[in-house]
Short mmCIF file of C-alpha atoms in Angstrom, two decimals:
data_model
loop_
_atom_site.label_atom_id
_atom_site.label_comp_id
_atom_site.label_asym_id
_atom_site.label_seq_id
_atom_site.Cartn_x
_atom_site.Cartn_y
_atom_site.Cartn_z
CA UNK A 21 -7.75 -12.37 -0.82
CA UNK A 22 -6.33 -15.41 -2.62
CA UNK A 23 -6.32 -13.09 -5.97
CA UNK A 24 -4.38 -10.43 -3.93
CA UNK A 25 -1.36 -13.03 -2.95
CA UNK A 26 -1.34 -14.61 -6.40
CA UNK A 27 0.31 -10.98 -8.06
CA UNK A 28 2.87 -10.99 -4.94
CA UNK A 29 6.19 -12.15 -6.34
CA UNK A 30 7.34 -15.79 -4.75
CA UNK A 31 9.69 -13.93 -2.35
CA UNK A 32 6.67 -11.69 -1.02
CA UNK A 33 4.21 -14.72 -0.86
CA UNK A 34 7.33 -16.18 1.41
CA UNK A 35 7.56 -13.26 3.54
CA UNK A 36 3.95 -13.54 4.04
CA UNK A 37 3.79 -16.63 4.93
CA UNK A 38 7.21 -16.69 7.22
CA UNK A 39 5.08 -14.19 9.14
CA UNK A 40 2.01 -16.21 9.45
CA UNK A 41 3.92 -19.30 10.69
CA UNK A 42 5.19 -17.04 13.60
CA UNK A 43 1.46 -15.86 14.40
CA UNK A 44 0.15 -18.80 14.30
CA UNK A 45 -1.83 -18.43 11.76
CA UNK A 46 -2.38 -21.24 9.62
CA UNK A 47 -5.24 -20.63 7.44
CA UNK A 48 -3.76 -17.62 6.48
CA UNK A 49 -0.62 -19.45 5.41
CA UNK A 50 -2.82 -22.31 3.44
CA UNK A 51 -4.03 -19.06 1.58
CA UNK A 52 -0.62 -17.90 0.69
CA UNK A 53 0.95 -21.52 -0.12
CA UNK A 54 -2.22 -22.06 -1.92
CA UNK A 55 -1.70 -18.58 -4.12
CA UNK A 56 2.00 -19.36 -4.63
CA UNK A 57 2.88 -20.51 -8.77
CA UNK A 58 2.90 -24.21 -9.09
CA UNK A 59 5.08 -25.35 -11.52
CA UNK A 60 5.18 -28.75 -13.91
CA UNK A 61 6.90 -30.43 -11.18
CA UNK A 62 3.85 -29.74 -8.83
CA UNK A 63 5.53 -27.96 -5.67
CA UNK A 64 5.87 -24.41 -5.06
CA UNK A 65 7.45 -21.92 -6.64
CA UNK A 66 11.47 -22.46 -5.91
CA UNK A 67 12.14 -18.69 -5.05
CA UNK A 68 9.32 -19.45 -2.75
CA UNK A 69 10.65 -22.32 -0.89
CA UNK A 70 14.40 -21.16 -1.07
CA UNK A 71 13.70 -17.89 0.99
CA UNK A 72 11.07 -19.73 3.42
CA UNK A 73 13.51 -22.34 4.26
CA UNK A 74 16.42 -19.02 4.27
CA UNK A 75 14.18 -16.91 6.79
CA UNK A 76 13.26 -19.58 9.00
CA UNK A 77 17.07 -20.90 8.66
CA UNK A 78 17.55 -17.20 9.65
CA UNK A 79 15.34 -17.41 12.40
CA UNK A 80 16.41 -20.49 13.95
CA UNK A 81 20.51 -18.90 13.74
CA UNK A 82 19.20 -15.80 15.12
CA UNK A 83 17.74 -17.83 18.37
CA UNK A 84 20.31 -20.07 18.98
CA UNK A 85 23.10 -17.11 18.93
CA UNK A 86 20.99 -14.87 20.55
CA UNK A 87 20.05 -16.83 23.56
CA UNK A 88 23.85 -18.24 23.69
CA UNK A 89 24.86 -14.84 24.12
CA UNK A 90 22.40 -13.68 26.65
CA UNK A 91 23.24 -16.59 28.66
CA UNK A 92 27.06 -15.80 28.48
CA UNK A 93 26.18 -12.35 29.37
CA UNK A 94 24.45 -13.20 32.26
CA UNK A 95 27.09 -15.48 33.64
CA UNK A 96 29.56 -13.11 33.38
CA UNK A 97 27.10 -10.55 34.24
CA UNK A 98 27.00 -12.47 37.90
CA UNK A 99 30.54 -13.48 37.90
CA UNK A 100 31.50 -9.59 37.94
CA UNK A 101 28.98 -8.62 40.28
CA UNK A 102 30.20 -10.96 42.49
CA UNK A 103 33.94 -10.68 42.22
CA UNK A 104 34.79 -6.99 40.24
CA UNK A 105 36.30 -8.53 38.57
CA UNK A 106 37.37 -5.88 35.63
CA UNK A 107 38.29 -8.69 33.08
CA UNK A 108 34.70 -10.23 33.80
CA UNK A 109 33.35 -6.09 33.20
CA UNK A 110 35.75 -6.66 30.10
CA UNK A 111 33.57 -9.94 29.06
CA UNK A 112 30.18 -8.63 29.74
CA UNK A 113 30.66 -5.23 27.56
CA UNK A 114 31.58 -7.55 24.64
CA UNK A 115 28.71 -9.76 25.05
CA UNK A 116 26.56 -6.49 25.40
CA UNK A 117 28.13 -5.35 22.44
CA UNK A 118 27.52 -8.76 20.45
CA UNK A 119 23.81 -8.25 20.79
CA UNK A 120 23.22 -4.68 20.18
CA UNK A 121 25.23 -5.48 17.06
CA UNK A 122 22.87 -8.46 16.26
CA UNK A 123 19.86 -6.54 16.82
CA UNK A 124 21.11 -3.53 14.28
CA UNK A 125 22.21 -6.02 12.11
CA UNK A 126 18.46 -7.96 11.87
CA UNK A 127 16.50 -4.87 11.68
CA UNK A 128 18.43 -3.66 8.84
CA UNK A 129 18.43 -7.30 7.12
CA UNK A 130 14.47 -7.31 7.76
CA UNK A 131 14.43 -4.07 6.19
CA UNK A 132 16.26 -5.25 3.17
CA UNK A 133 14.43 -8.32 2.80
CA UNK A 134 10.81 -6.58 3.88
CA UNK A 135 10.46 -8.73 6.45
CA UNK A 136 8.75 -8.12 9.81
CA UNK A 137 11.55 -8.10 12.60
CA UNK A 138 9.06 -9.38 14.94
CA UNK A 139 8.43 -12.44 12.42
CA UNK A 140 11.75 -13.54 13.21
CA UNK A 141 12.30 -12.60 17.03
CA UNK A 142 8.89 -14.52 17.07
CA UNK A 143 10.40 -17.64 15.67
CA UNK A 144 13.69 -17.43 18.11
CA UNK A 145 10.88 -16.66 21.19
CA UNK A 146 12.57 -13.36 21.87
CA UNK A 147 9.62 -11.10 21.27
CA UNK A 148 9.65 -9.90 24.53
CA UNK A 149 13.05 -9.55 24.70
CA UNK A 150 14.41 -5.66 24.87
CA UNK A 151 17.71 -5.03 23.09
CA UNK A 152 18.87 -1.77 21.73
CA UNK A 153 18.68 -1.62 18.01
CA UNK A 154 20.87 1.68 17.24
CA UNK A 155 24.52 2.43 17.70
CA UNK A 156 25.71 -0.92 17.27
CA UNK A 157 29.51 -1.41 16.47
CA UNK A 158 29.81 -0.89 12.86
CA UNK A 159 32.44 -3.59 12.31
CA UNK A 160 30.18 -6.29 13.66
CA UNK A 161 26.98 -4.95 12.57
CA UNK A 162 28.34 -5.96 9.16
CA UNK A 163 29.67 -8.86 9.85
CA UNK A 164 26.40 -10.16 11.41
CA UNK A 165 24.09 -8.27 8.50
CA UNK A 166 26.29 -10.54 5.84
CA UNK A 167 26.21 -13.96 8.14
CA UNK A 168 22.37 -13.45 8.18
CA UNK A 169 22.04 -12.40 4.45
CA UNK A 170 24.13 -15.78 3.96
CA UNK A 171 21.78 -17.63 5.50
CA UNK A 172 18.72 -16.23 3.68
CA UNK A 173 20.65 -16.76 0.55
CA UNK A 174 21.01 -13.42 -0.62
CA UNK A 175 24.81 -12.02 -2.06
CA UNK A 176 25.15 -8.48 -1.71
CA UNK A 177 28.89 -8.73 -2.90
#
C-alpha cells in the first residue's frame, strides 16, 4: 500500500490523509505521511503540508461559520415563532439562505480540490447535519466557494 501512496502527488497524499484524520484512522495516516517525499530539509513535502494545514484551516472555518449560523437561525427561528414577527421571518430566510449557500459552495470546492465533503463536515462535527446542497444563491455561493478556496490556498483568479 505504501508503494501505492508514494506515486500520489503531495496534494493527493494530503487529501488522503485530511480524510484519515477525520476517520480516525491513524495508521492509515502514518502510511500516507510515511509515503509522502522527504526532502534535504527532512520534513514533508511543502505542497503536502501547505494543503493539510489549508483543508483542515478549511475545516475548522467551515465549523465555526457553520454552527454560528445555525445558532443564529435558530434564535431567530424561535424569536419568529414566538412573535410573527415578519422582520424575524426576514432574518431566518437569510440565515437559511447563508447555509444552503455554504453547503453548495463546499461540495463544489471538495469537488475541485477531490476532497471528500464528508472529510470536512467530519472535522466541523456536522456529519449528521442535513442541509440542502443545490439551488443555493449564486451570488453567495461564489463568494463562499472563493473564501474557502482562500483558505486552502488555491487562486482561481
Amino acid at each position: 500500500m505504501d508503494k501505492l501512496y508514494s506515486k500520489l502527488t503531495p496534494h493527493e497524499q494530503a487529501a488522503l490523509a485530511f480524510e484519515a484524520i477525520a476517520n480516525n484512522d491513524d495508521g492509515g495516516r502514518e502510511m500516507i505521511v510515511g509515503s509522502v517525499e522527504h526532502k534535504d530539509y527532512r520534513c514533508t513535502h511543502w505542497d503536502f503540508r501547505s494543503r493539510l494545514l489549508g483543508l483542515t484551516t478549511l475545516a475548522s472555518y467551515y465549523a465555526l461559520i457553520y454552527w454560528k449560523t445555525r445558532t443564529c437561525l435558530a434564535v431567530v427561528g424561535s424569536k419568529y415563532n414566538e412573535r410573527g414577527d415578519e422582520a424575524d421571518q426576514k432574518a431566518a430566510f437569510e440565515f437559511l439562505d447563508a447555509l444552503i449557500a455554504m453547503e453548495c459552495a463546499l461540495h463544489e470546492v471538495c469537488a475541485k480540490l477531490n476532497i471528500d465533503v464528508l472529510a470536512v463536515k467530519k472535522h466541523a462535527r456536522c456529519e449528521d447535519e442535513y442541509t440542502p446542497d443545490k439551488y443555493g444563491n449564486g451570488e453567495l455561493v461564489e463568494e463562499y466557494v472563493g473564501l474557502f478556496m482562500g483558505l486552502v490556498g488555491v487562486n482561481e483568479g
